[in-house]
Coordinates of C-alpha atoms in Angstrom, one line a residue:
X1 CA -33.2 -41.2 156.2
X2 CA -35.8 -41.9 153.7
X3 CA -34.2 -39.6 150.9
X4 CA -30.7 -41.3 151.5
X5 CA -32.4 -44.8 151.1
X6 CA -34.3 -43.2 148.3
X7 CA -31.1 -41.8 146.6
X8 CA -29.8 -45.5 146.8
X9 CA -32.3 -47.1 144.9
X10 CA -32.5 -44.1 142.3
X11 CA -28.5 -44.7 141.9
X12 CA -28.5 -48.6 141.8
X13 CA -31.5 -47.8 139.0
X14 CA -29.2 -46.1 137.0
X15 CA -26.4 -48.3 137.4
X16 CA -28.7 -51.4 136.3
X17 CA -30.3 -49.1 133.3
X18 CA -26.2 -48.7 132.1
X19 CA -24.6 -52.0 133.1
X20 CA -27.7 -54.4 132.1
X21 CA -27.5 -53.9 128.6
X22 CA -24.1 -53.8 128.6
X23 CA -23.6 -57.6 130.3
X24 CA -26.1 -58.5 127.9
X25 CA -24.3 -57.7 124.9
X26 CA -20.7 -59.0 126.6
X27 CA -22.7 -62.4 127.2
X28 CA -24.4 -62.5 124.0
X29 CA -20.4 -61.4 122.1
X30 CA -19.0 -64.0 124.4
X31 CA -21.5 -66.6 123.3
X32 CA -21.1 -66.1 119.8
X33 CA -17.4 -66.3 119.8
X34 CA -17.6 -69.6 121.4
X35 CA -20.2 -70.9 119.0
X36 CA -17.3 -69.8 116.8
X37 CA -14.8 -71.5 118.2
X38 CA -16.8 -74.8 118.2
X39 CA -17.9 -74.3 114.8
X40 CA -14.1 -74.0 113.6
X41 CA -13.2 -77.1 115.5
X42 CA -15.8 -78.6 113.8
X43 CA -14.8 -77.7 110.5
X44 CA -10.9 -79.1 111.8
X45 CA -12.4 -82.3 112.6
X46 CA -14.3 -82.5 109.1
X47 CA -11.1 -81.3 107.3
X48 CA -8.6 -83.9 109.4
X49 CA -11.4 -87.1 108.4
X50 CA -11.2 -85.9 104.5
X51 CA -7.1 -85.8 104.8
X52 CA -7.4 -89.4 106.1
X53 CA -9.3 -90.7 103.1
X54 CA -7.8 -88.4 100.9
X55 CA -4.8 -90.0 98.8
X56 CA -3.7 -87.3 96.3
X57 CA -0.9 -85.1 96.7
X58 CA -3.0 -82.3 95.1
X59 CA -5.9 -82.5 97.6
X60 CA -3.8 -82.9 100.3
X61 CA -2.1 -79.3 99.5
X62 CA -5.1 -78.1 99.1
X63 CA -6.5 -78.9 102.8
X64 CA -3.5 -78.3 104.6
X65 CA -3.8 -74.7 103.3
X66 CA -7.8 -74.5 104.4
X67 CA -6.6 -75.7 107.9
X68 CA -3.7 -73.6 108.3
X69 CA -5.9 -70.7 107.4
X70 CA -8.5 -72.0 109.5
X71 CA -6.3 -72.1 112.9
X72 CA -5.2 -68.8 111.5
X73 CA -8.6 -67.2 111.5
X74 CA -9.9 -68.7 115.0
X75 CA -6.2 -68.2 116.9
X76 CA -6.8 -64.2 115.4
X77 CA -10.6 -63.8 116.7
X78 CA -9.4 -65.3 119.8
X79 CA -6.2 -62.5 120.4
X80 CA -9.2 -59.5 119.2
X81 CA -11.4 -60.5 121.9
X82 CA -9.3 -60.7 124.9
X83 CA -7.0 -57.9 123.5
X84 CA -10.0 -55.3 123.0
X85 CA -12.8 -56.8 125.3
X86 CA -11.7 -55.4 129.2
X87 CA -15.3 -56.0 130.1
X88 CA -14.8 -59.7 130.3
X89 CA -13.7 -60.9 133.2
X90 CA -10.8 -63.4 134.4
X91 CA -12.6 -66.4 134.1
X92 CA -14.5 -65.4 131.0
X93 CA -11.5 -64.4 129.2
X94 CA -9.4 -67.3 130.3
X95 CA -12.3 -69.6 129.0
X96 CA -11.9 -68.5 125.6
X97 CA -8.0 -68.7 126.0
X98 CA -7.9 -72.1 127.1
X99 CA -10.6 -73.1 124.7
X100 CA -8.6 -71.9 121.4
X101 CA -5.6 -73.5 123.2
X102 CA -7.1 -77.1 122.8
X103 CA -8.1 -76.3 119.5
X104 CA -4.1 -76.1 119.1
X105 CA -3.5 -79.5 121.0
X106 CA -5.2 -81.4 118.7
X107 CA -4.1 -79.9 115.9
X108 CA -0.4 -81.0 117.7
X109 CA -1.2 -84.0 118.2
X110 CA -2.4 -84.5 114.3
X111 CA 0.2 -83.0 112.6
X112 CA 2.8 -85.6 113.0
X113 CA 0.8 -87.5 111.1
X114 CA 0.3 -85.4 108.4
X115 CA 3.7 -84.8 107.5
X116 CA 4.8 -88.3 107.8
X117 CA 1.9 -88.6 104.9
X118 CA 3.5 -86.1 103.0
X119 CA 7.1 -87.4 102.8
X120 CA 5.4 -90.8 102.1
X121 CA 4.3 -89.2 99.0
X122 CA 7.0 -87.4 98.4
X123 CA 9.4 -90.2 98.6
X124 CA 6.7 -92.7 96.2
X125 CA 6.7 -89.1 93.9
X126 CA 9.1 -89.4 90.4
X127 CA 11.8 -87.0 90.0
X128 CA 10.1 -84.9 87.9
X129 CA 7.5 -84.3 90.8
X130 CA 9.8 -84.3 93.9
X131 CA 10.1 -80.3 94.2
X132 CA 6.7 -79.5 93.9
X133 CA 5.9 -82.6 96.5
X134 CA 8.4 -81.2 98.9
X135 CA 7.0 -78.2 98.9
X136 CA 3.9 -79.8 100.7
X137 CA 5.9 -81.2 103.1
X138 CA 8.0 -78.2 103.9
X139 CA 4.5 -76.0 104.3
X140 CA 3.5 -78.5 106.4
X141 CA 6.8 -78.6 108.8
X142 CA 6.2 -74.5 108.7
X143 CA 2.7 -75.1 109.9
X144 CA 3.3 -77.8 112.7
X145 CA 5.7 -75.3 114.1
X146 CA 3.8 -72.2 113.8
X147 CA 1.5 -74.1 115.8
X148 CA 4.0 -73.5 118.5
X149 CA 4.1 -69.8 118.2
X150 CA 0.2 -69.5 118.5
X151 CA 0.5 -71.3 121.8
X152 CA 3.0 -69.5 123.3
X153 CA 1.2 -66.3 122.3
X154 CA -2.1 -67.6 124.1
X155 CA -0.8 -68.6 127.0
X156 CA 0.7 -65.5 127.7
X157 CA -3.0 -64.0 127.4
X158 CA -4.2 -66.6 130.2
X159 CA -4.7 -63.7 133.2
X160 CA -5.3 -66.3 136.0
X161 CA -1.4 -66.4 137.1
X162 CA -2.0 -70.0 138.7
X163 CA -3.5 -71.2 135.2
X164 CA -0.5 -69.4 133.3
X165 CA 2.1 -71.0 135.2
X166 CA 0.6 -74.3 134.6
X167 CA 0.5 -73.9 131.0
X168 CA 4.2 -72.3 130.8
X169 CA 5.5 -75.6 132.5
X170 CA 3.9 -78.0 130.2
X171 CA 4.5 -75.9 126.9
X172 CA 8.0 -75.6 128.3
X173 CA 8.7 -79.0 128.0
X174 CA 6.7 -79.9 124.8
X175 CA 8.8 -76.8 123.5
X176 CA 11.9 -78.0 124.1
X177 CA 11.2 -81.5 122.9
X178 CA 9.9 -80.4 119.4
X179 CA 13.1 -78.4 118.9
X180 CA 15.3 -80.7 120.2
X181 CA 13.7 -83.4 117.4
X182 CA 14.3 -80.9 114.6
X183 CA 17.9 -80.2 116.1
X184 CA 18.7 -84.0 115.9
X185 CA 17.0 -83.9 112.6
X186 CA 19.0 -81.3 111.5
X187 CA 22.1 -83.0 113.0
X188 CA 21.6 -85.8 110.8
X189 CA 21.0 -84.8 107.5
X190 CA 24.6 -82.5 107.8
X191 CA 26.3 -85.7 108.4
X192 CA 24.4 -87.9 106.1
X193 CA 25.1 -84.6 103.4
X194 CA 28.9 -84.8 104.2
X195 CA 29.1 -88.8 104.0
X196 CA 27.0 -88.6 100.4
X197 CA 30.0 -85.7 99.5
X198 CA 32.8 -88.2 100.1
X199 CA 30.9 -91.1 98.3
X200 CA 30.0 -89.6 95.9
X201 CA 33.1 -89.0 93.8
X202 CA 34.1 -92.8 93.5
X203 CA 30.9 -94.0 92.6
X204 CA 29.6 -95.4 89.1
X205 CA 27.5 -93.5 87.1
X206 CA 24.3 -94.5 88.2
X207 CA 24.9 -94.7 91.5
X208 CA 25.9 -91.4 91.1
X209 CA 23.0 -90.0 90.1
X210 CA 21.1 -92.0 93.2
X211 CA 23.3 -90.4 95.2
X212 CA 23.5 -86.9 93.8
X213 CA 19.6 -87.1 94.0
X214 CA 19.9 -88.5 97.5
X215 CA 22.2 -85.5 98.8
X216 CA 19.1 -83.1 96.9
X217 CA 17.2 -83.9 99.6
X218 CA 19.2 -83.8 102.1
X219 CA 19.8 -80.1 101.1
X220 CA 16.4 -79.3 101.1
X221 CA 15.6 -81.2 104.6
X222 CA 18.2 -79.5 106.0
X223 CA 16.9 -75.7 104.7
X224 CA 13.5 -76.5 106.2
X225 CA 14.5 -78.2 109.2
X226 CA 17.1 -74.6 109.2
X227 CA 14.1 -72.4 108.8
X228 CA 12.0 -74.2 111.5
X229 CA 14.5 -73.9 114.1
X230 CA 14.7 -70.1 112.7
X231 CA 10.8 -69.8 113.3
X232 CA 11.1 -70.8 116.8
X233 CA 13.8 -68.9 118.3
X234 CA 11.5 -65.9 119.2
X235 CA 9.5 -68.5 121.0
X236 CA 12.7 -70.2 122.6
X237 CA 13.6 -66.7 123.9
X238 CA 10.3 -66.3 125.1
X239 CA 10.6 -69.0 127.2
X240 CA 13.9 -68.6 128.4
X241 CA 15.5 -71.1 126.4
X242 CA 19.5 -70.8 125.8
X243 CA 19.4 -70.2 121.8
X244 CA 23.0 -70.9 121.3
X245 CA 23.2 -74.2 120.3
X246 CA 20.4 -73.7 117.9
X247 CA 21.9 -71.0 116.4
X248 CA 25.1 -72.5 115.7
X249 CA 23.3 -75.3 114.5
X250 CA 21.1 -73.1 112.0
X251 CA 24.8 -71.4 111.0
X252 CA 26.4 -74.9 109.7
X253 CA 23.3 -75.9 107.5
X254 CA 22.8 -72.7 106.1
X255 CA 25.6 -70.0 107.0
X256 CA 22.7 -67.5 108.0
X257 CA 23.8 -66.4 111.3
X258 CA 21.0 -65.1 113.4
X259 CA 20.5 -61.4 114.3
X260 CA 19.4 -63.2 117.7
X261 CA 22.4 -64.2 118.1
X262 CA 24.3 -61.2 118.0
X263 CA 23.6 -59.4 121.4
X264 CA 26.3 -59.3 124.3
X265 CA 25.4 -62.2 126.5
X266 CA 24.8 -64.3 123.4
X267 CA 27.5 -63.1 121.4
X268 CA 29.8 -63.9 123.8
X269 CA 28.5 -67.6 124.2
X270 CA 28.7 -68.2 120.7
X271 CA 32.0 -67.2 120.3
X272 CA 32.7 -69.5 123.3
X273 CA 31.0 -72.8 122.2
X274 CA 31.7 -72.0 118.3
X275 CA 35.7 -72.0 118.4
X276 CA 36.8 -73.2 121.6
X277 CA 34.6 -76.3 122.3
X278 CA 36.4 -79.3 119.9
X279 CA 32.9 -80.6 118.7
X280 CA 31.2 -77.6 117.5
X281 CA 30.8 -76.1 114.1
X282 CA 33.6 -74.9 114.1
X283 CA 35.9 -77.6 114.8
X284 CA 34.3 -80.2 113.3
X285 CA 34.2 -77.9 109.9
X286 CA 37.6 -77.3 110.1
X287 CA 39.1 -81.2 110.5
X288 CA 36.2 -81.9 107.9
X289 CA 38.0 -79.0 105.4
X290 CA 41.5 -79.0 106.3
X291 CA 42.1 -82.3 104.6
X292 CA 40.3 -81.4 101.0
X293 CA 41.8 -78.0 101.2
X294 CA 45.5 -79.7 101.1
X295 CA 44.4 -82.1 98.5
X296 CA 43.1 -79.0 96.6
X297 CA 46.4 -77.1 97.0
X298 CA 48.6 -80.1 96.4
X299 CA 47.0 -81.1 93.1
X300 CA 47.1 -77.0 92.1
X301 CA 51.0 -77.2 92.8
X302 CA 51.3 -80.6 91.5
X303 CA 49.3 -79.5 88.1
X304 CA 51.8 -76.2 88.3
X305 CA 54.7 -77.5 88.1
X306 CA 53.4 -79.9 85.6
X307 CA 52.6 -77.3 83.3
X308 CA 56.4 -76.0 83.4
X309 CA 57.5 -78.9 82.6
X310 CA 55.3 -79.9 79.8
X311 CA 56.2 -76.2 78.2
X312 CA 59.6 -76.8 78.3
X313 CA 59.2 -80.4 76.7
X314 CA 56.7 -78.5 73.7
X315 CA 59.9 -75.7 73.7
X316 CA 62.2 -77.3 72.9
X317 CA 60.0 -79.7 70.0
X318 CA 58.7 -76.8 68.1
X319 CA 62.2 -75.0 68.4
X320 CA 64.9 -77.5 67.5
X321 CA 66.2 -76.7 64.1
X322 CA 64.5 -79.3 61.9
X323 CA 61.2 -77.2 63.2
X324 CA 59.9 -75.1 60.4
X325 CA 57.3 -73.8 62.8
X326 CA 56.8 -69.5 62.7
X327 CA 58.1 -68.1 66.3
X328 CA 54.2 -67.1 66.2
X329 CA 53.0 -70.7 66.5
X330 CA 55.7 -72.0 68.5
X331 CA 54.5 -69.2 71.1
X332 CA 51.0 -70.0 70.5
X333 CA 51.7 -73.5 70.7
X334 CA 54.3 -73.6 74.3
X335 CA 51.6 -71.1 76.0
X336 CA 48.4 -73.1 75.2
X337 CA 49.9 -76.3 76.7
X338 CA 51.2 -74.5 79.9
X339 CA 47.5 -73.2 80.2
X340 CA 45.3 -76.6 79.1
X341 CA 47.9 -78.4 81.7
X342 CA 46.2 -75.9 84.6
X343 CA 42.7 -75.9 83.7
X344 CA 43.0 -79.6 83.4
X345 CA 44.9 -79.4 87.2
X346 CA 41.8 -77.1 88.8
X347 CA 39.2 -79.3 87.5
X348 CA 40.8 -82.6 88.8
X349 CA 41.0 -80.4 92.1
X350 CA 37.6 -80.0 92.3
X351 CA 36.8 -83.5 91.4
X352 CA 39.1 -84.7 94.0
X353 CA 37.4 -82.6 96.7
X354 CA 34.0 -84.2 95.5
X355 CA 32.5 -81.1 92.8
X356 CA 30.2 -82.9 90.5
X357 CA 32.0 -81.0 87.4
X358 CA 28.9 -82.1 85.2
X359 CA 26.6 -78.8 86.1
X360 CA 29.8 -77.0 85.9
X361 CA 30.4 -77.9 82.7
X362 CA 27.2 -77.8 81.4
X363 CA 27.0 -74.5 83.0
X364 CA 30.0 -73.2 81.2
X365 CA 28.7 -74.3 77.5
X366 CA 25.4 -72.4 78.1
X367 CA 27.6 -69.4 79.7
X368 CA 29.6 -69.8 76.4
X369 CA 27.1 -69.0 74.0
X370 CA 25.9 -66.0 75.3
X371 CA 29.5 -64.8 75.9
X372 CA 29.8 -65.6 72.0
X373 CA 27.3 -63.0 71.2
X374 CA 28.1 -60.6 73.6
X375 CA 31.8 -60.7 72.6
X376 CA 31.0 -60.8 68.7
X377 CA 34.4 -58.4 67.6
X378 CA 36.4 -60.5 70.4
X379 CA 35.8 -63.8 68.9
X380 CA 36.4 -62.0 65.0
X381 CA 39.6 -61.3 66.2
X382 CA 40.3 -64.6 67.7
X383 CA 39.4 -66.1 64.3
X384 CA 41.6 -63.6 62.5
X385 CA 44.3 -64.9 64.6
X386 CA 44.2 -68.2 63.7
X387 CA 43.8 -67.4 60.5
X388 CA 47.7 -65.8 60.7
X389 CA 48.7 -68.4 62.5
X390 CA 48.1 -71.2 60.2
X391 CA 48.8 -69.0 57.3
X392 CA 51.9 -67.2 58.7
X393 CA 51.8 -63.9 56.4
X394 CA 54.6 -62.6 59.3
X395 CA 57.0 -63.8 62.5
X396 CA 57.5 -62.2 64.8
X397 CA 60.8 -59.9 64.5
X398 CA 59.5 -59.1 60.8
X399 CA 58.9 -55.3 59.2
X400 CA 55.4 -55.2 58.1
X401 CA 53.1 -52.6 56.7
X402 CA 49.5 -53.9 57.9
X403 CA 46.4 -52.6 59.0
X404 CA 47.6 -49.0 58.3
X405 CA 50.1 -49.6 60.4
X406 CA 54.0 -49.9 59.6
X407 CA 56.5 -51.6 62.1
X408 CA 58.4 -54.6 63.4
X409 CA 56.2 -57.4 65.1
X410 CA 57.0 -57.8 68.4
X411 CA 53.8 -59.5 69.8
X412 CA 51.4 -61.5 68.7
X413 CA 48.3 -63.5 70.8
X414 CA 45.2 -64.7 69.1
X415 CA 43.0 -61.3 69.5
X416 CA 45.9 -58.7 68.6
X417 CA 49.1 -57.9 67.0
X418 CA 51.6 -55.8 69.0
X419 CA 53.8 -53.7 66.2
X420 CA 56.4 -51.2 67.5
X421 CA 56.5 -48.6 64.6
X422 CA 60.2 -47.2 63.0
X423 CA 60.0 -44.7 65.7
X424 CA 59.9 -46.8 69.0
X425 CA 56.1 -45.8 68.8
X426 CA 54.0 -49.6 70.7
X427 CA 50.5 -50.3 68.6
X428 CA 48.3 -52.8 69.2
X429 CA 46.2 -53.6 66.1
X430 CA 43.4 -55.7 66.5
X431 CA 43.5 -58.9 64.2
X432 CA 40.5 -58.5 62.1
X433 CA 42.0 -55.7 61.0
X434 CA 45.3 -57.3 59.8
X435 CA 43.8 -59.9 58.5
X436 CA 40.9 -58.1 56.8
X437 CA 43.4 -55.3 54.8
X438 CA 46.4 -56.0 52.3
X439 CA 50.0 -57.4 54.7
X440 CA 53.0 -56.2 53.4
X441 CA 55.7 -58.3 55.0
X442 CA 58.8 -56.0 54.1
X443 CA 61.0 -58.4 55.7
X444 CA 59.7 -61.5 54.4
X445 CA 62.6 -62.4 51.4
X446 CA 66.3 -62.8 52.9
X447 CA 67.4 -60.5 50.2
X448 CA 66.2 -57.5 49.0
X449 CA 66.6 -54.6 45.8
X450 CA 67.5 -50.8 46.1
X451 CA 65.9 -48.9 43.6
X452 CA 67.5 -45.5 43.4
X453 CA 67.4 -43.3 40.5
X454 CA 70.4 -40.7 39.7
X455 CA 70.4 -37.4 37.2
X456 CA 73.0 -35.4 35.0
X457 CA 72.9 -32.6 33.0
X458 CA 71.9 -33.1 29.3
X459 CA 76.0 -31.1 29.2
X460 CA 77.7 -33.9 31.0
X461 CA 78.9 -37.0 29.8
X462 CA 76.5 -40.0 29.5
X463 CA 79.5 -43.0 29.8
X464 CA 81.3 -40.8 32.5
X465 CA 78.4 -41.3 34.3
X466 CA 78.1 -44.9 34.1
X467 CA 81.1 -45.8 34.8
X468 CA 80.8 -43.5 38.3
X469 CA 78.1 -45.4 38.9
X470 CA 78.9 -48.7 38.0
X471 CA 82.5 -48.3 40.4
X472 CA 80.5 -47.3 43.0
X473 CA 78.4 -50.8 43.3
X474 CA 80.7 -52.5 43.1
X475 CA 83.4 -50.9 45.5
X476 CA 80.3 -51.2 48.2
X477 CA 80.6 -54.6 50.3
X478 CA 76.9 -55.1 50.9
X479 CA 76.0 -55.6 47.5
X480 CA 75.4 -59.0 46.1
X481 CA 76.9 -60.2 43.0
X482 CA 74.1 -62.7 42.3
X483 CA 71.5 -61.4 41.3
X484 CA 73.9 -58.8 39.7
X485 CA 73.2 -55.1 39.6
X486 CA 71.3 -53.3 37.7
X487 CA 72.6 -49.7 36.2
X488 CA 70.5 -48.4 33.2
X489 CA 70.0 -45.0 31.2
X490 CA 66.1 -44.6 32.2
X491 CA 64.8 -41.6 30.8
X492 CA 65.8 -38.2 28.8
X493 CA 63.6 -36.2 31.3
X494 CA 62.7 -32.7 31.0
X495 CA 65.6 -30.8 32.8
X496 CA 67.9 -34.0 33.1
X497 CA 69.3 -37.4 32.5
X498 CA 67.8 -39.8 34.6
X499 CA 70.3 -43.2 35.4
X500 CA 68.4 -46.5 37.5
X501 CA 70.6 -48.3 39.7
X502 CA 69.1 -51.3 41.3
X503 CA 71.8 -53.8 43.2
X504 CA 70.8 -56.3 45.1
X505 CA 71.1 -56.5 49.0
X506 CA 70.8 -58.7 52.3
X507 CA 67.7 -57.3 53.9
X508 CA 69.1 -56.3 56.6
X509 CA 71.5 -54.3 55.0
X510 CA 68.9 -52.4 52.8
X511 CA 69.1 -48.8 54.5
X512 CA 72.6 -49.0 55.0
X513 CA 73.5 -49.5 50.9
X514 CA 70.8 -47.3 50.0
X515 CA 72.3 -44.2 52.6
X516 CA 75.8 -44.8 51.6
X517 CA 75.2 -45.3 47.7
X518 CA 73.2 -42.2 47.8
X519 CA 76.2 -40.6 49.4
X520 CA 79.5 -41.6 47.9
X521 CA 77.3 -40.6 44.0
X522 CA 77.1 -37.0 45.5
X523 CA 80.9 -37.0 46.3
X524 CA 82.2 -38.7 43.4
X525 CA 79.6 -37.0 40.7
X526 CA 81.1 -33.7 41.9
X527 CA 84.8 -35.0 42.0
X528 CA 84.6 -36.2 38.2
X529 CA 82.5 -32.7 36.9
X530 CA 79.1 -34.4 36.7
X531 CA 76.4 -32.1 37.9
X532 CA 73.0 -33.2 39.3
X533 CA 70.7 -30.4 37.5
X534 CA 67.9 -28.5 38.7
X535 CA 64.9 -28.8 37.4
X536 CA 64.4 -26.0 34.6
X537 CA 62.7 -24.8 31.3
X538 CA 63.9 -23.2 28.6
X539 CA 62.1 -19.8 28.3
X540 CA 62.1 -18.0 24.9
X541 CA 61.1 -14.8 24.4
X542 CA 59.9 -13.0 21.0
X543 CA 59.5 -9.0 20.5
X544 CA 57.2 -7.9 17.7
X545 CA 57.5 -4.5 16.1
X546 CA 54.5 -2.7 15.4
X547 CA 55.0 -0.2 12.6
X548 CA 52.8 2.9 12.1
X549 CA 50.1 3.4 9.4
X550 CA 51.8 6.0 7.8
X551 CA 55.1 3.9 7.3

């Protein structure tokens, strides 16, 4: 009996040797981390009497951050302890839980506050200063609702069940309610955005700018308010908290549709309530849309058909016969109309739906320039075709020899030059190059002259030969009379006489004369004697005798 009660004490020894020190140092961790907690709650305090005097945007930045980090650094020594600390027991632990958790409250319960001071300010700020003032407030908005997420995380820590619930029920509520305010925020500022859109496009000029800087921050309330409602949807689900409403509510501010959103139960839900219930999103978007849409089609059509007619109108102007406009420019001219007419029929669309076309425009000149130097050779070649146009060194339909290139024009715009070659052959020659080498119009001149040149033999008769020739012109029926025709003795050449004949032709007519002339002088030359020589040289040949010595 006395070595069992002996064992005992031996055992309980040990057990105090061990557990002693270990209490010690769990009390003594314990203690400092509340001396921690109350020296961070101390430091909120101070920080939350300086933002009361303070008065400047700047400063005020400046301690929203040191108490956003400062809740940040006490909520994380808080979730260390009781995550890694199983020595501490349920009341110990919950102690330091529900100690951090009124460090939270208050810093509810303040916040408010705050971020009605910082959208005072940033509605006294100038316009320069508005986006750097909102983003103050929007940090702030991010920070009163984080807040939210730090609770729900703590409460969950609570290990007393009884205490848990408690908190669940009352965090519940005070949940709900701060979403619900940022959903009937949110609410508002997409109607307020979609009243300002309608407004906006009859308005005066400066009113338009009040208004166009009005529906600025409507857009940005609405992307914060968005994102805020995004930060608590983990929490929301947490909670058990339907998040369908809020998600179709985050889609038509931002169209970001939420991943949480996309799971079978709430999938389905979503799809329910979006396009079956008549005063969701999805309704409401479509009566808003519906109407502009028309208008926007309407005025395209309208503008369309405008267009035709206007083309038709400038057809018929530059091609009546008094015109003395190129085929070249009266394309150039009937095609830019129809085109100004619809570009001048999608911006009034746009107007009419309510687009501020200012930016767009504005846009479009910067976009312009930098186009211009990208498209350097592009914009040669547009030069060069103006260039033709107003100088018209060719129509279309003529024979030209430009740009190495020999053909009939069939196409012309103001970058290239379409020119189907003798032999059905379709080149496109860019108009720098045209108008940068020697154009020969062959077609240019109504009437043209045939040079051809004709040989006898130095045997045959010289006036034989001209009258053959002369007979010939005349007896053709393409060849003018005025200028009249041209039939000379040209040269004494080496193996022949060499005749010119040059009549004078329609254009049209040129290959025809000069095939048949050069026909009918073959037939007839060879009917009257007259030979066409070849070319030859007389070859003559001397022998010299060489005699011997001895003769």
């Amino acid at each position: 009996m006395r070595r069992v009660i002996r064992q005992g004490w031996i055992s309980l020894l040990i057990w105090a040797m061990f557990t002693i020190p270990v209490y010690a140092q769990v009390q003594s961790e314990q203690l400092i981390l509340k001396e921690s907690l109350q020296k961070g709650q101390d430091d909120l305090n101070s920080l939350g009497q300086i933002w009361r005097k303070s008065e400047s945007d700047m400063s005020r930045s400046m301690l929203l951050q040191q108490i956003s980090s400062r809740v940040d650094e006490l909520n994380a020594l808080v979730l260390k302890n009781t995550r890694s600390q199983s020595q501490l027991s349920i009341a110990a632990n919950d102690a330091l839980v529900k100690k951090m958790l009124t460090v939270i409250e208050l810093q509810k319960t303040q916040a408010p506050q705050r971020l009605r001071d910082l959208f005072h300010s940033y509605e006294q700020a100038s316009l320069a200063n508005k986006p750097l003032s909102w983003l103050t407030v929007s940090s702030a908005m991010h920070y009163q609702s984080s807040l939210y997420s730090k609770q729900s995380e703590l409460i969950e820590r609570l290990r007393d069940v009884r205490s848990r619930k408690e908190y669940r029920v009352r965090f519940h509520n005070d949940l709900l309610r701060y979403v619900n305010d940022l959903a009937n925020y949110l609410n508002a500022s997409i109607k307020k955005q979609d009243q300002i859109k309608d407004e906006i496009g009859s308005l005066t000029k400066v009113m338009h700018q009040q208004m166009s800087d009005e529906l600025t921050l409507q857009q940005r309330v609405s992307k914060t308010l968005s994102d805020n409602i995004s930060q608590l949807v983990p929490v929301l689900k947490v909670n058990d908290i339907d998040v369908t409403v809020y998600n179709q509510l985050i889609f038509s501010a931002s169209g970001e549709l939420s991943d949480l959103v996309i799971n079978s139960d709430g999938f389905l839900s979503f799809i329910r309530t979006f396009f079956f219930s008549g005063d969701q999103f999805f309704v409401v978007s479509i009566k808003s849309f519906l109407p502009k849409a028309l208008i926007f089609i309407l005025m395209i059509v309208l503008f369309y058909g405008i267009s035709r007619v206007m083309k038709q109108l400038v057809s018929k102007m530059v091609r009546s016969k008094h015109s003395r406009m190129s085929t070249l420019v009266q394309d150039f001219f009937i095609a830019t109309t129809g085109k100004s007419v619809i570009l001048l029929g999608i911006l009034a669309a746009f107007s009419q739906i309510g687009v501020d076309l200012a930016p767009i425009l504005a846009g479009l000149g910067v976009a312009g320039i930098v186009i211009g130097f990208a498209l350097q050779d592009t914009l040669s070649n547009f030069a060069s075709g103006m260039m033709i146009l107003i100088y018209r060194p060719f129509d279309v339909g003529d024979y030209v020899d430009a740009g190495g290139v020999s053909g009939k024009v069939s196409y012309m715009s103001l970058v290239n030059t379409t020119i189907r070659t003798f032999d059905n052959q379709k080149i496109m020659v860019p108009n720098n190059k045209i108008w940068g080498s020697t154009i020969n119009n062959i077609t240019a001149e109504r009437v043209r002259r045939v040079d051809m040149e004709f040989s006898i033999s130095y045997d045959d008769d010289i006036l034989l030969a001209e009258k053959v020739l002369r007979s010939i012109i005349d007896e053709h029926p393409d060849v003018l009379r005025e200028p009249e025709p041209v039939i000379r003795l040209m040269r004494l050449g080496e193996s022949s006489v060499d005749f010119i004949v040059r009549p004078w032709v329609r254009t049209e007519a040129y290959w025809e004369l000069y095939w048949d002339v050069t026909r009918s002088v073959k037939l007839r030359f060879d009917e009257v004697g007259l030979s066409i020589p070849f070319p030859q040289r007389d070859v003559h040949l001397y022998q010299h005798t060489h005699h011997s010595l001895s003769e």
